[in-house]
Amino acid sequence: MENFDIKDSSLAEGGRRRIDWAEREMPVLRLIRERFTKERPLKGIRMSACLHVTTETANLAQTLHAGGADLVITASNPLSTQDDVAAALVNIYEIPTFAIKGENNVTYYKHITAALDHNPHVTMDDGADLVSTLHKERRDLLPNVMGGTEETTTGVIRLRAMAADGALKFPVIAVNDAQTKHFFDNRYGTGQSTIDGIVRATNVLLAGKIFVIAGYGWCGRGLAMRARGMGANVVVTEIDPLPALEAVMDGFRVLEMSEAAKIGDIFITLTGDLKVIEQLACHTAAN
Ligand SMILES: NC(=O)c1ccc[n+]([C@@H]2O[C@H](COP(=O)([O-])OP(=O)(O)OC[C@H]3O[C@@H](n4cnc5c(N)ncnc54)[C@H](O)[C@@H]3O)[C@@H](O)[C@H]2O)c1
């Protein structure tokens, strides 16, 4: 593979315009970039990042680049990749990027392998696929890795399990544990973007719909709040009694999935778990 894999280089100029637009909303990152340009604290550091390839990440990438980092990026989620941003990263900002919206599982892991071929000193991960692939398939790289960062709840859970088994071979900063991450990104960011995704994909009117939310954690609370604001009739399912009670106190109906499955119009899972609806729906059918 060459040192990038993207959908279409001709999208770069449109991507640049959207990256600039996003930058207006990122004043803190802009200040850090100004400091990094002068101080170059990351000079000589090779970084492999597995993140959502979006306008915001492109601004982060430019900032790390300005700090002297030798950075490559691969997508952490095939469905969130913005192809115009990937094109701008490669063609305008000269940051090797491996990301194509809708890429299949084989390409996804081929891209992760390509990012690991960069022989990183530092990893940046969102979901722990990069770090787990490194530990499983590229252990030869481990001696050079100083540490990493992990963005999301699920990735932190996976890495804590590896650490408990003595399997994690370098320190990782749990970005999700920062108050400024889960209080705001998980709750308000995911709350808004989930609604946005559903409405764009389906063009459905949310008012009056029975909107079933599985998991009343940070993301679940944010989505429930926003869905109610759109007029949806929100039902919550939870396996932990404490957040279940919190949902009741916040004014939502809390049901078991076997009950919610009978009445819901729209189902969203925000649990980090697999088959949250299917297993319970099968259970209901068996009953
Ligand atoms: N795409 C993004 O931008 C983005 C951003 C933040 C978080 N996330 C992901 O969203 C997911 C949720 O994150 P969070 O921070 O809200 O986690 P959280 O731990 O705060 O909340 C998860 C909740 O789900 C509940 N739960 C677990 N299994 C369940 C089941 N089978 N049925 C019902 N409830 C169940 C848990 O009890 C918990 O209350 C994670 O996978 C996280 O990595 C994605």
mmCIF file of C-alpha atoms and ligand atoms in Angstrom:
data_model
loop_
_atom_site.group_PDB
_atom_site.id
_atom_site.type_symbol
_atom_site.label_atom_id
_atom_site.label_comp_id
_atom_site.label_asym_id
_atom_site.label_seq_id
_atom_site.Cartn_x
_atom_site.Cartn_y
_atom_site.Cartn_z
ATOM 1 C CA MET A 1 0.000 0.000 0.000
ATOM 2 C CA GLU A 2 1.172 3.556 -0.687
ATOM 3 C CA ASN A 3 1.404 5.905 2.266
ATOM 4 C CA PHE A 4 -2.281 6.736 2.086
ATOM 5 C CA ASP A 5 -5.577 5.170 1.068
ATOM 6 C CA ILE A 6 -8.532 7.485 0.541
ATOM 7 C CA LYS A 7 -11.575 7.610 -1.694
ATOM 8 C CA ASP A 8 -10.957 10.584 -3.958
ATOM 9 C CA SER A 9 -8.172 13.206 -3.921
ATOM 10 C CA SER A 10 -10.302 15.675 -5.883
ATOM 11 C CA LEU A 11 -12.461 16.221 -2.773
ATOM 12 C CA ALA A 12 -9.565 17.911 -0.939
ATOM 13 C CA GLU A 13 -10.524 21.570 -1.465
ATOM 14 C CA GLY A 14 -14.068 21.052 -0.151
ATOM 15 C CA GLY A 15 -12.601 19.219 2.820
ATOM 16 C CA ARG A 16 -10.239 22.097 3.567
ATOM 17 C CA ARG A 17 -13.131 24.560 3.661
ATOM 18 C CA ARG A 18 -15.037 22.414 6.158
ATOM 19 C CA ILE A 19 -11.909 21.890 8.288
ATOM 20 C CA ASP A 20 -11.453 25.687 8.437
ATOM 21 C CA TRP A 21 -15.103 26.096 9.407
ATOM 22 C CA ALA A 22 -14.708 23.602 12.288
ATOM 23 C CA GLU A 23 -11.573 25.422 13.447
ATOM 24 C CA ARG A 24 -13.655 28.512 14.286
ATOM 25 C CA GLU A 25 -15.364 26.439 16.990
ATOM 26 C CA MET A 26 -12.067 25.140 18.410
ATOM 27 C CA PRO A 27 -10.367 28.171 20.013
ATOM 28 C CA VAL A 28 -8.468 26.197 22.668
ATOM 29 C CA LEU A 29 -6.925 23.901 20.064
ATOM 30 C CA ARG A 30 -5.968 26.994 18.063
ATOM 31 C CA LEU A 31 -4.101 28.421 21.075
ATOM 32 C CA ILE A 32 -2.320 25.104 21.604
ATOM 33 C CA ARG A 33 -1.351 25.081 17.931
ATOM 34 C CA GLU A 34 0.186 28.547 18.225
ATOM 35 C CA ARG A 35 2.233 27.381 21.220
ATOM 36 C CA PHE A 36 3.212 24.109 19.505
ATOM 37 C CA THR A 37 4.394 25.984 16.410
ATOM 38 C CA LYS A 38 6.889 27.888 18.579
ATOM 39 C CA GLU A 39 7.884 25.155 21.024
ATOM 40 C CA ARG A 40 7.722 22.009 18.799
ATOM 41 C CA PRO A 41 7.350 19.664 21.817
ATOM 42 C CA LEU A 42 6.606 16.612 19.633
ATOM 43 C CA LYS A 43 9.609 16.949 17.333
ATOM 44 C CA GLY A 44 10.845 13.509 16.308
ATOM 45 C CA ILE A 45 7.854 11.683 17.796
ATOM 46 C CA ARG A 46 6.121 9.174 15.519
ATOM 47 C CA MET A 47 2.404 8.946 16.237
ATOM 48 C CA SER A 48 -0.205 6.509 14.889
ATOM 49 C CA ALA A 49 -3.754 7.735 15.432
ATOM 50 C CA CYS A 50 -6.930 5.679 15.018
ATOM 51 C CA LEU A 51 -9.687 8.283 15.307
ATOM 52 C CA HIS A 52 -12.912 9.391 13.619
ATOM 53 C CA VAL A 53 -11.666 11.028 10.393
ATOM 54 C CA THR A 54 -13.719 14.203 10.670
ATOM 55 C CA THR A 55 -13.130 17.949 10.461
ATOM 56 C CA GLU A 56 -12.381 18.175 14.190
ATOM 57 C CA THR A 57 -9.784 15.388 14.047
ATOM 58 C CA ALA A 58 -8.195 17.141 11.062
ATOM 59 C CA ASN A 59 -7.666 20.200 13.258
ATOM 60 C CA LEU A 60 -6.172 18.029 15.986
ATOM 61 C CA ALA A 61 -3.889 16.414 13.389
ATOM 62 C CA GLN A 62 -2.700 19.815 12.174
ATOM 63 C CA THR A 63 -1.961 20.826 15.765
ATOM 64 C CA LEU A 64 0.100 17.708 16.441
ATOM 65 C CA HIS A 65 1.882 18.261 13.121
ATOM 66 C CA ALA A 66 2.606 21.865 14.109
ATOM 67 C CA GLY A 67 4.119 20.483 17.336
ATOM 68 C CA GLY A 68 6.568 18.471 15.262
ATOM 69 C CA ALA A 69 4.842 15.070 15.382
ATOM 70 C CA ASP A 70 5.326 12.656 12.504
ATOM 71 C CA LEU A 71 1.713 11.519 12.346
ATOM 72 C CA VAL A 72 -0.365 8.992 10.415
ATOM 73 C CA ILE A 73 -4.114 8.565 10.790
ATOM 74 C CA THR A 74 -6.455 5.659 10.253
ATOM 75 C CA ALA A 75 -10.228 5.613 10.750
ATOM 76 C CA SER A 76 -11.660 4.306 14.030
ATOM 77 C CA ASN A 77 -15.119 3.878 12.515
ATOM 78 C CA PRO A 78 -15.750 3.197 8.811
ATOM 79 C CA LEU A 79 -19.103 4.972 8.966
ATOM 80 C CA SER A 80 -17.939 8.296 10.423
ATOM 81 C CA THR A 81 -15.163 8.919 7.872
ATOM 82 C CA GLN A 82 -15.602 12.118 5.873
ATOM 83 C CA ASP A 83 -13.972 11.415 2.503
ATOM 84 C CA ASP A 84 -13.372 15.096 1.717
ATOM 85 C CA VAL A 85 -11.526 15.503 5.028
ATOM 86 C CA ALA A 86 -9.383 12.428 4.334
ATOM 87 C CA ALA A 87 -8.548 13.935 0.918
ATOM 88 C CA ALA A 88 -7.555 17.282 2.464
ATOM 89 C CA LEU A 89 -5.410 15.592 5.120
ATOM 90 C CA VAL A 90 -3.407 13.816 2.408
ATOM 91 C CA ASN A 91 -3.303 16.425 -0.354
ATOM 92 C CA ILE A 92 -3.216 19.709 1.543
ATOM 93 C CA TYR A 93 -1.860 18.951 5.014
ATOM 94 C CA GLU A 94 0.427 16.087 3.889
ATOM 95 C CA ILE A 95 -0.658 13.771 6.694
ATOM 96 C CA PRO A 96 -0.752 10.103 5.597
ATOM 97 C CA THR A 97 -4.348 8.954 6.055
ATOM 98 C CA PHE A 98 -6.026 5.574 5.624
ATOM 99 C CA ALA A 99 -9.790 6.017 5.612
ATOM 100 C CA ILE A 100 -12.635 5.398 3.182
ATOM 101 C CA LYS A 101 -16.233 5.867 4.268
ATOM 102 C CA GLY A 102 -18.025 2.516 4.335
ATOM 103 C CA GLU A 103 -14.832 0.448 4.109
ATOM 104 C CA ASN A 104 -15.358 -3.220 4.977
ATOM 105 C CA ASN A 105 -13.774 -5.055 7.888
ATOM 106 C CA VAL A 106 -10.861 -6.342 5.806
ATOM 107 C CA THR A 107 -9.924 -2.845 4.598
ATOM 108 C CA TYR A 108 -10.484 -1.429 8.095
ATOM 109 C CA TYR A 109 -7.849 -3.770 9.559
ATOM 110 C CA LYS A 110 -5.553 -3.344 6.543
ATOM 111 C CA HIS A 111 -5.617 0.383 7.313
ATOM 112 C CA ILE A 112 -4.870 -0.228 10.990
ATOM 113 C CA THR A 113 -1.905 -2.373 9.970
ATOM 114 C CA ALA A 114 -0.698 0.394 7.640
ATOM 115 C CA ALA A 115 -0.867 2.897 10.529
ATOM 116 C CA LEU A 116 1.112 0.492 12.730
ATOM 117 C CA ASP A 117 3.765 0.177 9.992
ATOM 118 C CA HIS A 118 4.635 3.754 10.981
ATOM 119 C CA ASN A 119 6.352 2.197 14.031
ATOM 120 C CA PRO A 120 4.800 4.619 16.525
ATOM 121 C CA HIS A 121 6.269 6.048 19.719
ATOM 122 C CA VAL A 122 2.755 7.139 20.701
ATOM 123 C CA THR A 123 -0.669 5.676 19.845
ATOM 124 C CA MET A 124 -3.972 7.547 19.827
ATOM 125 C CA ASP A 125 -6.979 5.278 19.853
ATOM 126 C CA ASP A 126 -10.781 5.487 19.900
ATOM 127 C CA GLY A 127 -12.163 2.061 20.790
ATOM 128 C CA ALA A 128 -8.820 0.248 21.340
ATOM 129 C CA ASP A 129 -8.639 -1.526 17.955
ATOM 130 C CA LEU A 130 -5.200 -0.044 17.193
ATOM 131 C CA VAL A 131 -3.721 -0.984 20.557
ATOM 132 C CA SER A 132 -5.250 -4.455 20.616
ATOM 133 C CA THR A 133 -4.021 -5.182 17.047
ATOM 134 C CA LEU A 134 -0.575 -3.935 18.055
ATOM 135 C CA HIS A 135 -0.534 -6.301 21.060
ATOM 136 C CA LYS A 136 -1.878 -9.264 19.059
ATOM 137 C CA GLU A 137 -0.139 -8.961 15.691
ATOM 138 C CA ARG A 138 2.716 -6.468 15.921
ATOM 139 C CA ARG A 139 4.437 -7.186 19.215
ATOM 140 C CA ASP A 140 7.759 -6.377 17.515
ATOM 141 C CA LEU A 141 6.704 -2.700 17.757
ATOM 142 C CA LEU A 142 6.087 -2.747 21.525
ATOM 143 C CA PRO A 143 9.629 -1.764 22.654
ATOM 144 C CA ASN A 144 9.392 1.569 20.791
ATOM 145 C CA VAL A 145 5.974 2.615 22.165
ATOM 146 C CA MET A 146 6.176 5.135 25.018
ATOM 147 C CA GLY A 147 2.447 5.336 25.624
ATOM 148 C CA GLY A 148 -0.904 6.175 24.153
ATOM 149 C CA THR A 149 -4.279 7.788 24.599
ATOM 150 C CA GLU A 150 -7.720 6.166 24.502
ATOM 151 C CA GLU A 151 -10.749 8.270 23.739
ATOM 152 C CA THR A 152 -13.903 6.347 24.507
ATOM 153 C CA THR A 153 -15.739 4.384 27.216
ATOM 154 C CA THR A 154 -15.585 1.052 25.392
ATOM 155 C CA GLY A 155 -11.864 1.418 24.628
ATOM 156 C CA VAL A 156 -11.092 2.264 28.244
ATOM 157 C CA ILE A 157 -13.061 -0.821 29.390
ATOM 158 C CA ARG A 158 -11.125 -3.036 26.952
ATOM 159 C CA LEU A 159 -7.749 -1.603 28.010
ATOM 160 C CA ARG A 160 -8.556 -1.851 31.737
ATOM 161 C CA ALA A 161 -9.345 -5.550 31.168
ATOM 162 C CA MET A 162 -5.980 -5.975 29.387
ATOM 163 C CA ALA A 163 -4.205 -4.114 32.216
ATOM 164 C CA ALA A 164 -5.898 -6.318 34.855
ATOM 165 C CA ASP A 165 -4.569 -9.402 33.015
ATOM 166 C CA GLY A 166 -1.069 -7.902 32.864
ATOM 167 C CA ALA A 167 -1.418 -7.876 29.048
ATOM 168 C CA LEU A 168 -1.181 -4.114 28.406
ATOM 169 C CA LYS A 169 2.484 -3.366 27.751
ATOM 170 C CA PHE A 170 2.536 0.445 27.802
ATOM 171 C CA PRO A 171 0.705 3.198 29.707
ATOM 172 C CA VAL A 172 -2.425 4.661 28.151
ATOM 173 C CA ILE A 173 -4.154 7.889 29.189
ATOM 174 C CA ALA A 174 -7.912 7.306 29.557
ATOM 175 C CA VAL A 175 -9.155 10.492 27.881
ATOM 176 C CA ASN A 176 -12.750 9.427 28.551
ATOM 177 C CA ASP A 177 -12.114 9.720 32.308
ATOM 178 C CA ALA A 178 -11.524 13.477 31.953
ATOM 179 C CA GLN A 179 -14.569 15.349 33.229
ATOM 180 C CA THR A 180 -14.441 17.581 30.177
ATOM 181 C CA LYS A 181 -14.798 14.490 27.953
ATOM 182 C CA HIS A 182 -17.673 12.441 29.345
ATOM 183 C CA PHE A 183 -19.645 15.350 30.833
ATOM 184 C CA PHE A 184 -19.760 17.131 27.486
ATOM 185 C CA ASP A 185 -18.699 15.036 24.477
ATOM 186 C CA ASN A 186 -20.543 11.856 25.517
ATOM 187 C CA ARG A 187 -23.624 13.636 26.833
ATOM 188 C CA TYR A 188 -24.174 16.636 24.567
ATOM 189 C CA GLY A 189 -22.061 15.640 21.552
ATOM 190 C CA THR A 190 -23.437 12.118 21.191
ATOM 191 C CA GLY A 191 -26.912 13.288 22.224
ATOM 192 C CA GLN A 192 -27.015 15.710 19.314
ATOM 193 C CA SER A 193 -25.151 13.683 16.697
ATOM 194 C CA THR A 194 -27.276 10.564 17.263
ATOM 195 C CA ILE A 195 -30.454 12.546 16.643
ATOM 196 C CA ASP A 196 -28.814 14.205 13.645
ATOM 197 C CA GLY A 197 -27.814 10.819 12.160
ATOM 198 C CA ILE A 198 -31.281 9.316 12.592
ATOM 199 C CA VAL A 199 -33.074 12.310 11.120
ATOM 200 C CA ARG A 200 -30.703 12.565 8.127
ATOM 201 C CA ALA A 201 -30.950 8.830 7.414
ATOM 202 C CA THR A 202 -34.710 8.443 7.843
ATOM 203 C CA ASN A 203 -36.199 11.928 7.652
ATOM 204 C CA VAL A 204 -38.612 10.716 10.326
ATOM 205 C CA LEU A 205 -40.606 13.088 12.550
ATOM 206 C CA LEU A 206 -39.546 12.360 16.126
ATOM 207 C CA ALA A 207 -42.493 14.087 17.796
ATOM 208 C CA GLY A 208 -44.924 11.480 19.124
ATOM 209 C CA LYS A 209 -42.636 8.496 18.398
ATOM 210 C CA ILE A 210 -41.831 5.987 21.129
ATOM 211 C CA PHE A 211 -38.082 6.300 21.313
ATOM 212 C CA VAL A 212 -36.401 3.441 23.176
ATOM 213 C CA ILE A 213 -32.972 4.172 24.618
ATOM 214 C CA ALA A 214 -30.959 1.211 25.939
ATOM 215 C CA GLY A 215 -28.407 2.385 28.507
ATOM 216 C CA TYR A 216 -28.776 5.477 30.664
ATOM 217 C CA GLY A 217 -25.084 6.331 30.974
ATOM 218 C CA TRP A 218 -23.462 9.536 29.747
ATOM 219 C CA CYS A 219 -24.534 9.116 26.127
ATOM 220 C CA GLY A 220 -27.956 7.725 27.038
ATOM 221 C CA ARG A 221 -28.738 10.689 29.308
ATOM 222 C CA GLY A 222 -27.745 13.145 26.613
ATOM 223 C CA LEU A 223 -29.779 11.424 23.928
ATOM 224 C CA ALA A 224 -32.833 11.077 26.193
ATOM 225 C CA MET A 225 -32.699 14.792 26.965
ATOM 226 C CA ARG A 226 -32.471 15.774 23.302
ATOM 227 C CA ALA A 227 -35.082 13.254 22.093
ATOM 228 C CA ARG A 228 -37.543 14.575 24.657
ATOM 229 C CA GLY A 229 -36.794 18.075 23.389
ATOM 230 C CA MET A 230 -37.845 16.929 19.909
ATOM 231 C CA GLY A 231 -41.185 15.709 21.280
ATOM 232 C CA ALA A 232 -40.382 11.994 21.371
ATOM 233 C CA ASN A 233 -41.923 9.761 24.007
ATOM 234 C CA VAL A 234 -38.734 8.359 25.568
ATOM 235 C CA VAL A 235 -38.536 4.891 27.140
ATOM 236 C CA VAL A 236 -35.296 3.806 28.855
ATOM 237 C CA THR A 237 -33.981 0.270 29.437
ATOM 238 C CA GLU A 238 -31.102 -0.283 31.898
ATOM 239 C CA ILE A 239 -29.377 -3.217 33.579
ATOM 240 C CA ASP A 240 -27.987 -1.142 36.475
ATOM 241 C CA PRO A 241 -30.668 -0.146 39.024
ATOM 242 C CA LEU A 242 -29.025 3.185 39.910
ATOM 243 C CA PRO A 243 -29.104 4.802 36.439
ATOM 244 C CA ALA A 244 -32.507 3.137 35.958
ATOM 245 C CA LEU A 245 -33.757 5.004 39.019
ATOM 246 C CA GLU A 246 -32.103 8.197 37.810
ATOM 247 C CA ALA A 247 -34.001 7.871 34.530
ATOM 248 C CA VAL A 248 -37.270 7.534 36.448
ATOM 249 C CA MET A 249 -36.407 10.612 38.530
ATOM 250 C CA ASP A 250 -35.554 12.480 35.327
ATOM 251 C CA GLY A 251 -39.125 11.776 34.222
ATOM 252 C CA PHE A 252 -38.634 8.885 31.761
ATOM 253 C CA ARG A 253 -40.502 5.596 31.597
ATOM 254 C CA VAL A 254 -38.164 2.669 32.411
ATOM 255 C CA LEU A 255 -39.069 -0.761 31.056
ATOM 256 C CA GLU A 256 -37.408 -4.074 30.364
ATOM 257 C CA MET A 257 -36.422 -4.459 26.719
ATOM 258 C CA SER A 258 -38.915 -7.340 26.397
ATOM 259 C CA GLU A 259 -41.675 -4.806 27.145
ATOM 260 C CA ALA A 260 -40.145 -1.882 25.263
ATOM 261 C CA ALA A 261 -39.701 -4.095 22.187
ATOM 262 C CA LYS A 262 -43.483 -4.411 21.902
ATOM 263 C CA ILE A 263 -44.165 -0.679 21.763
ATOM 264 C CA GLY A 264 -41.072 1.118 20.467
ATOM 265 C CA ASP A 265 -40.871 2.919 17.110
ATOM 266 C CA ILE A 266 -37.143 3.722 17.212
ATOM 267 C CA PHE A 267 -34.463 1.816 19.172
ATOM 268 C CA ILE A 268 -31.015 3.140 20.051
ATOM 269 C CA THR A 269 -28.393 1.317 22.103
ATOM 270 C CA LEU A 270 -25.805 3.330 24.012
ATOM 271 C CA THR A 271 -24.372 0.592 26.172
ATOM 272 C CA GLY A 272 -21.065 -0.370 24.580
ATOM 273 C CA ASP A 273 -22.456 -3.913 24.598
ATOM 274 C CA LEU A 274 -23.384 -6.210 21.696
ATOM 275 C CA LYS A 275 -26.807 -7.563 20.694
ATOM 276 C CA VAL A 276 -28.630 -5.554 23.346
ATOM 277 C CA ILE A 277 -31.872 -5.668 21.378
ATOM 278 C CA GLU A 278 -31.616 -8.975 19.492
ATOM 279 C CA GLN A 279 -30.927 -11.205 22.492
ATOM 280 C CA LEU A 280 -33.790 -9.736 24.467
ATOM 281 C CA ALA A 281 -36.122 -9.768 21.491
ATOM 282 C CA CYS A 282 -35.358 -13.502 21.060
ATOM 283 C CA HIS A 283 -36.007 -13.946 24.773
ATOM 284 C CA THR A 284 -39.362 -12.219 24.352
ATOM 285 C CA ALA A 285 -40.249 -14.414 21.382
ATOM 286 C CA ALA A 286 -39.390 -17.526 23.394
ATOM 287 C CA ASN A 287 -41.727 -16.354 26.133
HETATM 288 N N1 LIG B 1 -19.236 7.741 18.696
HETATM 289 C C1 LIG B 1 -18.967 8.631 19.656
HETATM 290 O O1 LIG B 1 -18.678 9.770 19.367
HETATM 291 C C2 LIG B 1 -19.013 8.184 21.096
HETATM 292 C C3 LIG B 1 -18.803 9.135 22.099
HETATM 293 C C4 LIG B 1 -18.874 8.720 23.416
HETATM 294 C C5 LIG B 1 -19.147 7.383 23.717
HETATM 295 N N2 LIG B 1 -19.309 6.475 22.729
HETATM 296 C C6 LIG B 1 -19.627 5.047 23.025
HETATM 297 O O2 LIG B 1 -20.996 4.985 23.463
HETATM 298 C C7 LIG B 1 -21.168 3.895 24.384
HETATM 299 C C8 LIG B 1 -21.783 4.403 25.693
HETATM 300 O O3 LIG B 1 -20.854 5.286 26.335
HETATM 301 P P1 LIG B 1 -21.199 5.979 27.738
HETATM 302 O O4 LIG B 1 -20.059 6.899 28.031
HETATM 303 O O5 LIG B 1 -22.587 6.457 27.750
HETATM 304 O O6 LIG B 1 -21.060 4.679 28.701
HETATM 305 P P2 LIG B 1 -21.612 4.537 30.198
HETATM 306 O O7 LIG B 1 -20.805 3.461 30.818
HETATM 307 O O8 LIG B 1 -21.698 5.888 30.865
HETATM 308 O O9 LIG B 1 -23.145 4.030 29.984
HETATM 309 C C9 LIG B 1 -23.494 2.765 29.496
HETATM 310 C C10 LIG B 1 -24.778 2.344 30.229
HETATM 311 O O10 LIG B 1 -25.327 1.215 29.557
HETATM 312 C C11 LIG B 1 -25.845 0.329 30.554
HETATM 313 N N3 LIG B 1 -25.939 -0.998 29.949
HETATM 314 C C12 LIG B 1 -24.955 -1.902 29.685
HETATM 315 N N4 LIG B 1 -25.445 -3.001 29.078
HETATM 316 C C13 LIG B 1 -26.789 -2.790 28.942
HETATM 317 C C14 LIG B 1 -27.859 -3.549 28.377
HETATM 318 N N5 LIG B 1 -27.633 -4.764 27.837
HETATM 319 N N6 LIG B 1 -29.107 -3.028 28.402
HETATM 320 C C15 LIG B 1 -29.348 -1.799 28.948
HETATM 321 N N7 LIG B 1 -28.369 -1.030 29.503
HETATM 322 C C16 LIG B 1 -27.100 -1.512 29.495
HETATM 323 C C17 LIG B 1 -24.853 0.435 31.703
HETATM 324 O O11 LIG B 1 -25.436 0.002 32.929
HETATM 325 C C18 LIG B 1 -24.542 1.936 31.697
HETATM 326 O O12 LIG B 1 -25.406 2.663 32.540
HETATM 327 C C19 LIG B 1 -19.769 3.290 24.565
HETATM 328 O O13 LIG B 1 -19.627 2.219 23.646
HETATM 329 C C20 LIG B 1 -18.844 4.426 24.172
HETATM 330 O O14 LIG B 1 -17.562 3.972 23.795
HETATM 331 C C21 LIG B 1 -19.291 6.849 21.426
#
